[in-house]
Amino acid sequence: MPLDVEFARSQFPALKDGFIFADNAGGSQAAVEVVNRISDYLLNTNVQLGADYSVSVQSTRRVLVDGPTEGAKLFNAASADEIVFGSSSTLNLENLARGLENGISQGDEFIVTGEHEANVGPWKKLALRRGAVVKHWKPRPSNPKNPYSIKHYVEDLIPLISEKTRIVAFSACSNILGSIVPVKEVVNVVRTTAKERGAKKVEISVDCVAYAPHRLIDVRDWDVDFCVFSFYKVYGPHISGLYVKAAALEHSVTKIVHHFLNVNTVAYKLQPGGPGYELVYGTTGVLAYLLSLSPKKTLKDSFDAIAQHEQVILEPLISFLTDKAQWNRGVRIVGEETTGLFRVPTVSFVVVGQRPLSSKRIVEVFDMRGGIGIRYGHFYAYTLVDELSPKVDIDDGVVRISLVHYNTLEEVNKIIEVLKDIFTSEE
């Protein structure tokens, strides 16, 4: 089923003035249905939860029932009780690490990637507090001619697994590299190898922040213990959803809320102070928007259509950046240089060689011309960018162009025209 791009764009008022939003990995636009629900909550049900009067009953249902129930569908979780809301994915995972602290022993091993610190930093800090050991699953080049063409290979993960492995944390999709990791395959390898090597308990945390706008999440099929994404990068409000498997909630997680709350088997035990009420209700508009893209009203069809269109807008950008003329200019993609179902339209690059261009300078030219929004930097994937070889300035980082399904081929061609001018005129 092809995506009706015109309909999709009509759901985002911000697109009407012609500005090209190409920093979507930093935050997408919010669908109008999301905004309507936030407005409706604040205008009509903005009261404290848990009271017996009618408005509070409605408000409570919207926040504690509707939000988690719709969120569970986006994760394909077994129950709404497995869904935690927090102001950001970083905070959600920090709270999760706090909740797991009592179950971590000295000498336990954590395997992490160098991706966005949201799913790396909490585990590194937890390891420091509890005397655990951190191991790094590092990417390597897929093209020997381009040392920046790095990706994660499953075979490189296997030697890191031991009888002491306790936590494995990785990204389903890199916010720098744009490559999708085969989550189910990774989980199978981790669980099988850990069992063979005598590990007693392994829990797996998957960061889907850069994955969720482009592909369907399925925590039950993947068999992961924890999964997180940010709604504000999936056409929603600035809030995050965290999935915690019921077994982990009951047996691994210690509650971090008020001591007198009886929430031992529900995700609320990781939600101190409660989430932003209107934002939680606003997230229900994300599911409504995504389902509106499918005539059959199924998430699978919607994401199949999204993936198909995103390959259409990705192909010319990848082709341009890998063309011989750009190669000779010193343009190097950071990440995979090919298109396909294991690649999303988040594209990073640097310009090196005899006529290097700083990432900051490239973005400055875009800003001076106006009408297109892109960014440069390390995008909180600090370790990944810092370990690129040959070395790049960590503060200058990479240029990143991040597209989603509401971007058009015409917009991509405009971005390419600006890049052409920069590569030929800037020294």
CSV table of C-alpha atoms in Angstrom, one decimal:
chain,number,residue,atom,x,y,z
A,1,MET,CA,0.0,0.0,0.0
A,2,PRO,CA,1.6,3.3,-1.0
A,3,LEU,CA,1.6,6.2,1.5
A,4,ASP,CA,-0.7,9.1,0.9
A,5,VAL,CA,1.9,11.7,1.5
A,6,GLU,CA,-0.4,14.6,0.8
A,7,PHE,CA,-2.8,13.3,3.5
A,8,ALA,CA,0.0,12.8,5.9
A,9,ARG,CA,1.3,16.3,5.4
A,10,SER,CA,-2.2,17.7,5.9
A,11,GLN,CA,-2.1,16.5,9.5
A,12,PHE,CA,0.9,18.7,10.4
A,13,PRO,CA,0.0,22.4,10.3
A,14,ALA,CA,3.7,23.4,10.6
A,15,LEU,CA,4.4,22.0,7.1
A,16,LYS,CA,2.1,24.5,5.4
A,17,ASP,CA,4.5,27.4,5.2
A,18,GLY,CA,7.0,25.4,3.2
A,19,PHE,CA,9.8,25.2,5.7
A,20,ILE,CA,11.7,21.9,5.2
A,21,PHE,CA,12.1,20.1,8.5
A,22,ALA,CA,15.1,17.8,8.1
A,23,ASP,CA,16.1,17.5,11.8
A,24,ASN,CA,13.4,15.0,12.6
A,25,ALA,CA,15.7,12.7,14.6
A,26,GLY,CA,16.0,15.6,17.0
A,27,GLY,CA,12.2,15.9,17.2
A,28,SER,CA,9.4,15.5,14.6
A,29,GLN,CA,6.4,17.8,14.1
A,30,ALA,CA,3.3,17.0,16.2
A,31,ALA,CA,0.2,15.7,14.4
A,32,VAL,CA,-2.9,17.9,14.8
A,33,GLU,CA,-4.8,15.1,16.5
A,34,VAL,CA,-2.1,15.1,19.3
A,35,VAL,CA,-2.4,18.9,19.7
A,36,ASN,CA,-6.2,18.7,19.8
A,37,ARG,CA,-6.1,16.1,22.6
A,38,ILE,CA,-3.7,18.1,24.7
A,39,SER,CA,-5.9,21.2,24.2
A,40,ASP,CA,-9.0,19.2,25.1
A,41,TYR,CA,-7.4,17.9,28.3
A,42,LEU,CA,-6.2,21.3,29.5
A,43,LEU,CA,-9.5,23.0,28.6
A,44,ASN,CA,-11.9,20.5,29.9
A,45,THR,CA,-10.4,18.0,32.3
A,46,ASN,CA,-7.4,19.7,33.9
A,47,VAL,CA,-7.9,18.6,37.5
A,48,GLN,CA,-6.0,16.3,39.9
A,49,LEU,CA,-6.4,12.6,39.5
A,50,GLY,CA,-8.1,10.2,41.8
A,51,ALA,CA,-11.0,12.2,43.1
A,52,ASP,CA,-14.6,10.9,43.0
A,53,TYR,CA,-16.2,13.9,41.2
A,54,SER,CA,-17.0,13.4,37.6
A,55,VAL,CA,-14.3,15.6,35.9
A,56,SER,CA,-11.6,13.9,38.0
A,57,VAL,CA,-13.0,10.5,37.1
A,58,GLN,CA,-12.7,11.4,33.4
A,59,SER,CA,-9.3,12.9,33.8
A,60,THR,CA,-8.1,9.8,35.7
A,61,ARG,CA,-9.3,7.5,33.0
A,62,ARG,CA,-7.6,9.6,30.3
A,63,VAL,CA,-4.2,9.6,32.1
A,64,LEU,CA,-4.1,6.2,33.9
A,65,VAL,CA,-6.1,4.1,31.4
A,66,ASP,CA,-6.3,5.6,27.9
A,67,GLY,CA,-2.6,6.7,27.8
A,68,PRO,CA,-1.1,3.4,28.9
A,69,THR,CA,-3.6,1.4,26.9
A,70,GLU,CA,-2.8,3.2,23.6
A,71,GLY,CA,0.9,3.2,24.5
A,72,ALA,CA,0.9,-0.6,25.0
A,73,LYS,CA,-0.4,-1.0,21.4
A,74,LEU,CA,2.6,1.0,20.0
A,75,PHE,CA,5.0,-1.4,21.9
A,76,ASN,CA,2.7,-4.4,21.3
A,77,ALA,CA,3.0,-5.0,25.1
A,78,ALA,CA,0.9,-7.6,26.7
A,79,SER,CA,-0.6,-5.2,29.2
A,80,ALA,CA,-1.0,-1.4,29.9
A,81,ASP,CA,0.5,-2.2,33.3
A,82,GLU,CA,3.8,-2.6,31.6
A,83,ILE,CA,4.0,1.0,30.3
A,84,VAL,CA,5.8,3.9,32.1
A,85,PHE,CA,5.6,7.5,31.1
A,86,GLY,CA,8.4,10.0,31.8
A,87,SER,CA,9.6,13.4,30.6
A,88,SER,CA,12.3,11.9,28.4
A,89,SER,CA,13.8,8.5,27.5
A,90,THR,CA,16.9,9.5,29.4
A,91,LEU,CA,14.9,10.0,32.6
A,92,ASN,CA,12.9,6.8,32.0
A,93,LEU,CA,16.0,4.7,31.8
A,94,GLU,CA,17.7,6.5,34.7
A,95,ASN,CA,14.6,5.6,36.8
A,96,LEU,CA,14.7,2.0,35.5
A,97,ALA,CA,18.4,1.7,36.5
A,98,ARG,CA,17.6,3.0,40.0
A,99,GLY,CA,14.8,0.5,40.2
A,100,LEU,CA,17.1,-2.4,39.2
A,101,GLU,CA,19.9,-1.4,41.6
A,102,ASN,CA,19.2,-3.9,44.3
A,103,GLY,CA,19.5,-6.8,41.8
A,104,ILE,CA,23.0,-5.9,40.6
A,105,SER,CA,26.0,-7.4,42.2
A,106,GLN,CA,29.7,-6.6,42.1
A,107,GLY,CA,31.3,-8.3,39.1
A,108,ASP,CA,28.1,-8.4,37.1
A,109,GLU,CA,28.8,-7.4,33.5
A,110,PHE,CA,26.9,-4.9,31.3
A,111,ILE,CA,27.2,-4.9,27.5
A,112,VAL,CA,26.5,-1.5,25.9
A,113,THR,CA,26.9,0.3,22.6
A,114,GLY,CA,28.4,3.8,22.1
A,115,GLU,CA,25.1,5.1,20.8
A,116,HIS,CA,22.9,7.8,22.3
A,117,GLU,CA,23.7,8.2,26.0
A,118,ALA,CA,20.1,7.6,27.0
A,119,ASN,CA,20.6,3.9,26.9
A,120,VAL,CA,24.2,3.9,27.8
A,121,GLY,CA,24.8,6.5,30.6
A,122,PRO,CA,22.3,5.0,33.1
A,123,TRP,CA,24.0,1.6,32.9
A,124,LYS,CA,27.5,3.0,33.1
A,125,LYS,CA,26.5,4.9,36.3
A,126,LEU,CA,24.7,1.9,37.7
A,127,ALA,CA,27.8,-0.2,37.1
A,128,LEU,CA,29.9,2.4,38.9
A,129,ARG,CA,27.6,2.4,41.9
A,130,ARG,CA,27.4,-1.4,42.2
A,131,GLY,CA,30.9,-2.5,41.1
A,132,ALA,CA,29.7,-4.0,37.8
A,133,VAL,CA,31.9,-4.2,34.7
A,134,VAL,CA,31.0,-2.4,31.4
A,135,LYS,CA,31.8,-4.0,28.1
A,136,HIS,CA,31.4,-2.2,24.8
A,137,TRP,CA,29.9,-3.7,21.6
A,138,LYS,CA,31.7,-1.5,19.0
A,139,PRO,CA,30.8,-0.9,15.3
A,140,ARG,CA,33.2,-1.4,12.5
A,141,PRO,CA,33.3,-0.3,8.8
A,142,SER,CA,31.2,-2.1,6.2
A,143,ASN,CA,33.2,-0.5,3.4
A,144,PRO,CA,37.0,-0.9,3.7
A,145,LYS,CA,37.5,2.2,1.6
A,146,ASN,CA,35.4,4.4,4.0
A,147,PRO,CA,36.5,4.0,7.6
A,148,TYR,CA,33.4,6.0,8.7
A,149,SER,CA,31.0,3.4,7.2
A,150,ILE,CA,30.5,1.7,10.5
A,151,LYS,CA,27.7,-0.6,11.7
A,152,HIS,CA,27.2,-3.1,14.5
A,153,TYR,CA,27.8,-6.8,13.6
A,154,VAL,CA,26.1,-9.5,15.7
A,155,GLU,CA,29.2,-11.7,15.5
A,156,ASP,CA,31.2,-9.0,17.3
A,157,LEU,CA,28.8,-9.2,20.3
A,158,ILE,CA,29.2,-12.9,20.9
A,159,PRO,CA,32.7,-12.8,22.5
A,160,LEU,CA,31.5,-10.2,25.0
A,161,ILE,CA,28.9,-12.5,26.5
A,162,SER,CA,29.9,-14.5,29.6
A,163,GLU,CA,28.5,-16.3,32.7
A,164,LYS,CA,28.6,-12.8,34.4
A,165,THR,CA,26.5,-11.0,31.8
A,166,ARG,CA,23.6,-9.3,33.5
A,167,ILE,CA,22.4,-6.4,31.3
A,168,VAL,CA,22.7,-6.0,27.5
A,169,ALA,CA,21.7,-2.5,26.2
A,170,PHE,CA,21.7,-1.5,22.6
A,171,SER,CA,19.9,0.7,20.1
A,172,ALA,CA,17.5,-0.8,17.5
A,173,CYS,CA,18.5,2.1,15.2
A,174,SER,CA,21.3,4.5,15.5
A,175,ASN,CA,20.5,8.2,15.6
A,176,ILE,CA,23.8,8.9,13.8
A,177,LEU,CA,24.4,5.8,11.5
A,178,GLY,CA,20.7,5.3,10.4
A,179,SER,CA,21.2,1.6,10.4
A,180,ILE,CA,18.7,-0.8,12.0
A,181,VAL,CA,20.0,-3.6,14.2
A,182,PRO,CA,18.1,-6.9,13.8
A,183,VAL,CA,16.7,-6.9,17.3
A,184,LYS,CA,15.2,-10.3,17.3
A,185,GLU,CA,18.4,-11.9,16.0
A,186,VAL,CA,20.5,-10.1,18.6
A,187,VAL,CA,18.1,-11.1,21.5
A,188,ASN,CA,18.2,-14.8,20.4
A,189,VAL,CA,22.0,-14.7,20.2
A,190,VAL,CA,22.3,-13.1,23.6
A,191,ARG,CA,19.9,-15.4,25.3
A,192,THR,CA,21.2,-18.6,23.7
A,193,THR,CA,24.9,-17.7,24.2
A,194,ALA,CA,24.4,-16.5,27.8
A,195,LYS,CA,22.6,-19.7,28.7
A,196,GLU,CA,25.4,-21.8,27.2
A,197,ARG,CA,28.0,-19.9,29.1
A,198,GLY,CA,26.2,-20.2,32.4
A,199,ALA,CA,24.7,-16.7,32.9
A,200,LYS,CA,22.1,-16.8,35.7
A,201,LYS,CA,19.9,-13.8,34.7
A,202,VAL,CA,20.2,-11.6,31.6
A,203,GLU,CA,17.9,-8.6,30.9
A,204,ILE,CA,17.9,-6.7,27.6
A,205,SER,CA,17.2,-3.0,27.1
A,206,VAL,CA,16.5,-1.7,23.6
A,207,ASP,CA,16.5,2.0,22.7
A,208,CYS,CA,13.9,2.6,20.0
A,209,VAL,CA,14.0,6.4,20.0
A,210,ALA,CA,15.6,6.6,16.5
A,211,TYR,CA,13.7,3.4,15.4
A,212,ALA,CA,10.1,4.2,16.4
A,213,PRO,CA,9.3,6.9,13.7
A,214,HIS,CA,10.3,4.5,11.0
A,215,ARG,CA,9.4,0.9,11.9
A,216,LEU,CA,7.0,-1.1,14.0
A,217,ILE,CA,8.0,-2.1,17.5
A,218,ASP,CA,7.1,-5.6,18.8
A,219,VAL,CA,8.5,-6.2,22.3
A,220,ARG,CA,6.7,-9.6,22.6
A,221,ASP,CA,8.1,-10.9,19.3
A,222,TRP,CA,11.6,-9.6,20.2
A,223,ASP,CA,11.4,-11.0,23.7
A,224,VAL,CA,13.1,-7.9,25.3
A,225,ASP,CA,12.8,-6.9,28.9
A,226,PHE,CA,12.9,-3.1,28.5
A,227,CYS,CA,12.2,-0.8,25.5
A,228,VAL,CA,11.9,3.0,25.3
A,229,PHE,CA,11.1,5.6,22.7
A,230,SER,CA,10.3,9.3,22.8
A,231,PHE,CA,6.8,10.4,21.6
A,232,TYR,CA,8.1,13.8,20.5
A,233,LYS,CA,10.1,12.0,17.8
A,234,VAL,CA,7.1,10.0,16.7
A,235,TYR,CA,4.7,12.9,15.9
A,236,GLY,CA,3.6,13.4,19.5
A,237,PRO,CA,4.3,15.6,22.6
A,238,HIS,CA,7.5,15.9,24.6
A,239,ILE,CA,7.2,12.8,26.7
A,240,SER,CA,8.7,9.3,26.7
A,241,GLY,CA,7.2,5.8,26.9
A,242,LEU,CA,9.1,2.9,28.6
A,243,TYR,CA,8.1,-0.8,28.3
A,244,VAL,CA,9.0,-3.0,31.3
A,245,LYS,CA,8.1,-6.7,30.9
A,246,ALA,CA,5.7,-7.9,33.7
A,247,ALA,CA,8.2,-10.5,35.0
A,248,ALA,CA,10.9,-7.8,35.4
A,249,LEU,CA,8.5,-5.5,37.1
A,250,GLU,CA,7.6,-8.1,39.6
A,251,HIS,CA,10.9,-9.8,40.2
A,252,SER,CA,13.7,-7.3,39.2
A,253,VAL,CA,12.4,-3.8,39.8
A,254,THR,CA,12.2,-2.1,43.2
A,255,LYS,CA,9.7,0.7,43.4
A,256,ILE,CA,11.0,4.2,43.5
A,257,VAL,CA,7.7,5.9,44.3
A,258,HIS,CA,6.4,6.8,47.7
A,259,HIS,CA,6.8,3.9,50.1
A,260,PHE,CA,3.1,3.6,51.0
A,261,LEU,CA,1.9,3.2,47.4
A,262,ASN,CA,0.9,-0.4,46.6
A,263,VAL,CA,2.1,-0.6,43.0
A,264,ASN,CA,4.4,-3.6,43.1
A,265,THR,CA,3.2,-5.3,39.9
A,266,VAL,CA,2.5,-2.3,37.7
A,267,ALA,CA,4.8,0.1,35.9
A,268,TYR,CA,3.7,3.0,38.1
A,269,LYS,CA,6.3,1.8,40.5
A,270,LEU,CA,8.9,3.5,38.2
A,271,GLN,CA,6.9,6.8,37.8
A,272,PRO,CA,7.7,9.0,40.8
A,273,GLY,CA,5.5,12.1,41.0
A,274,GLY,CA,3.4,11.0,38.0
A,275,PRO,CA,3.8,12.2,34.4
A,276,GLY,CA,2.5,15.3,32.7
A,277,TYR,CA,-1.2,14.6,32.5
A,278,GLU,CA,-2.1,16.5,29.3
A,279,LEU,CA,1.0,15.0,27.6
A,280,VAL,CA,0.0,11.4,28.5
A,281,TYR,CA,-3.4,12.0,27.0
A,282,GLY,CA,-1.9,13.7,24.0
A,283,THR,CA,0.1,10.5,23.2
A,284,THR,CA,-3.2,8.8,22.4
A,285,GLY,CA,-3.3,11.0,19.3
A,286,VAL,CA,-0.1,9.4,18.0
A,287,LEU,CA,-1.8,6.0,17.6
A,288,ALA,CA,-4.8,7.7,16.0
A,289,TYR,CA,-2.6,9.5,13.5
A,290,LEU,CA,-0.6,6.4,12.6
A,291,LEU,CA,-3.7,4.3,12.1
A,292,SER,CA,-5.2,7.0,9.8
A,293,LEU,CA,-2.4,6.2,7.3
A,294,SER,CA,-3.8,2.7,6.7
A,295,PRO,CA,-7.1,2.0,5.0
A,296,LYS,CA,-7.3,-1.2,7.1
A,297,LYS,CA,-6.4,0.7,10.3
A,298,THR,CA,-3.5,-1.5,11.2
A,299,LEU,CA,-0.1,-0.4,12.4
A,300,LYS,CA,1.7,-2.9,10.2
A,301,ASP,CA,0.2,-1.5,7.1
A,302,SER,CA,1.0,2.1,8.2
A,303,PHE,CA,4.6,1.3,8.9
A,304,ASP,CA,5.0,-0.7,5.7
A,305,ALA,CA,3.8,2.4,3.8
A,306,ILE,CA,6.1,4.6,5.8
A,307,ALA,CA,9.1,2.4,5.1
A,308,GLN,CA,8.3,2.3,1.4
A,309,HIS,CA,8.1,6.0,1.0
A,310,GLU,CA,11.1,6.7,3.2
A,311,GLN,CA,13.2,4.5,0.8
A,312,VAL,CA,12.0,6.7,-2.1
A,313,ILE,CA,13.3,9.9,-0.4
A,314,LEU,CA,16.4,8.2,1.0
A,315,GLU,CA,17.7,6.9,-2.3
A,316,PRO,CA,18.6,10.2,-4.1
A,317,LEU,CA,20.3,11.6,-1.0
A,318,ILE,CA,22.5,8.5,-0.5
A,319,SER,CA,23.2,8.4,-4.3
A,320,PHE,CA,24.3,12.0,-4.3
A,321,LEU,CA,26.5,11.7,-1.2
A,322,THR,CA,28.3,8.6,-2.5
A,323,ASP,CA,28.7,9.8,-6.1
A,324,LYS,CA,32.2,9.9,-7.4
A,325,ALA,CA,32.2,13.7,-7.5
A,326,GLN,CA,31.4,13.9,-3.8
A,327,TRP,CA,33.8,11.1,-2.9
A,328,ASN,CA,36.6,13.1,-4.6
A,329,ARG,CA,35.5,16.2,-2.7
A,330,GLY,CA,36.0,14.3,0.5
A,331,VAL,CA,32.4,13.6,1.5
A,332,ARG,CA,32.2,10.5,3.6
A,333,ILE,CA,28.9,9.0,4.9
A,334,VAL,CA,29.1,8.1,8.6
A,335,GLY,CA,27.2,4.8,8.7
A,336,GLU,CA,26.0,2.5,6.0
A,337,GLU,CA,26.3,3.8,2.4
A,338,THR,CA,23.4,1.8,1.0
A,339,THR,CA,19.6,1.9,1.1
A,340,GLY,CA,17.3,-0.9,2.1
A,341,LEU,CA,14.9,-2.1,4.8
A,342,PHE,CA,17.7,-2.0,7.4
A,343,ARG,CA,18.4,1.7,6.7
A,344,VAL,CA,16.3,4.7,7.7
A,345,PRO,CA,16.5,8.2,6.2
A,346,THR,CA,18.8,9.5,9.0
A,347,VAL,CA,22.0,10.3,7.1
A,348,SER,CA,25.2,11.7,8.6
A,349,PHE,CA,28.4,12.7,6.9
A,350,VAL,CA,31.7,14.6,7.2
A,351,VAL,CA,33.9,16.3,4.6
A,352,VAL,CA,37.5,15.4,4.9
A,353,GLY,CA,40.7,15.3,2.8
A,354,GLN,CA,42.7,18.1,1.3
A,355,ARG,CA,39.8,20.5,1.3
A,356,PRO,CA,37.9,19.7,4.5
A,357,LEU,CA,34.8,21.4,5.5
A,358,SER,CA,33.7,21.7,9.1
A,359,SER,CA,30.2,20.3,9.9
A,360,LYS,CA,29.4,23.6,11.6
A,361,ARG,CA,30.2,25.6,8.4
A,362,ILE,CA,27.9,23.4,6.3
A,363,VAL,CA,25.0,23.9,8.6
A,364,GLU,CA,25.8,27.7,8.8
A,365,VAL,CA,25.3,27.9,5.0
A,366,PHE,CA,21.9,26.2,5.3
A,367,ASP,CA,21.0,28.6,8.1
A,368,MET,CA,22.0,31.7,6.1
A,369,ARG,CA,20.0,30.6,3.1
A,370,GLY,CA,17.0,29.7,5.3
A,371,GLY,CA,14.0,27.5,4.7
A,372,ILE,CA,15.7,24.2,5.6
A,373,GLY,CA,16.5,22.9,9.1
A,374,ILE,CA,19.5,20.5,9.6
A,375,ARG,CA,22.0,20.2,12.5
A,376,TYR,CA,25.6,19.2,13.3
A,377,GLY,CA,27.2,17.8,16.4
A,378,HIS,CA,27.5,14.5,18.2
A,379,PHE,CA,23.7,14.3,19.0
A,380,TYR,CA,24.4,12.7,22.4
A,381,ALA,CA,26.0,9.7,20.7
A,382,TYR,CA,29.2,11.0,22.2
A,383,THR,CA,31.2,7.8,22.4
A,384,LEU,CA,30.4,6.7,18.9
A,385,VAL,CA,31.4,10.1,17.4
A,386,ASP,CA,34.5,10.4,19.7
A,387,GLU,CA,35.8,7.0,18.6
A,388,LEU,CA,35.5,7.6,14.8
A,389,SER,CA,38.7,7.0,13.1
A,390,PRO,CA,40.2,9.0,11.5
A,391,LYS,CA,39.3,11.3,14.4
A,392,VAL,CA,36.8,14.1,14.0
A,393,ASP,CA,36.4,17.1,16.3
A,394,ILE,CA,33.8,15.9,18.9
A,395,ASP,CA,32.2,19.4,19.1
A,396,ASP,CA,32.0,19.7,15.4
A,397,GLY,CA,30.8,16.2,15.0
A,398,VAL,CA,28.9,15.2,11.8
A,399,VAL,CA,26.3,16.9,9.6
A,400,ARG,CA,23.0,15.1,10.0
A,401,ILE,CA,20.0,15.2,7.7
A,402,SER,CA,17.1,13.2,9.2
A,403,LEU,CA,14.0,12.7,7.2
A,404,VAL,CA,10.6,11.0,7.9
A,405,HIS,CA,7.6,10.0,5.9
A,406,TYR,CA,6.1,13.5,5.7
A,407,ASN,CA,9.2,14.7,3.8
A,408,THR,CA,8.9,14.7,0.0
A,409,LEU,CA,11.2,14.0,-2.9
A,410,GLU,CA,10.9,17.7,-3.9
A,411,GLU,CA,12.3,18.7,-0.4
A,412,VAL,CA,15.1,16.2,-0.7
A,413,ASN,CA,16.1,17.6,-4.1
A,414,LYS,CA,16.2,21.1,-2.6
A,415,ILE,CA,18.5,19.9,0.1
A,416,ILE,CA,20.8,18.2,-2.5
A,417,GLU,CA,21.0,21.5,-4.5
A,418,VAL,CA,22.2,23.4,-1.5
A,419,LEU,CA,24.8,20.7,-0.7
A,420,LYS,CA,26.0,20.8,-4.4
A,421,ASP,CA,26.6,24.5,-4.0
A,422,ILE,CA,28.4,24.1,-0.7
A,423,PHE,CA,30.7,21.3,-2.0
A,424,THR,CA,31.7,23.3,-5.1
A,425,SER,CA,32.0,26.8,-3.6
A,426,GLU,CA,33.2,26.3,-0.1
A,427,GLU,CA,36.9,25.8,0.5
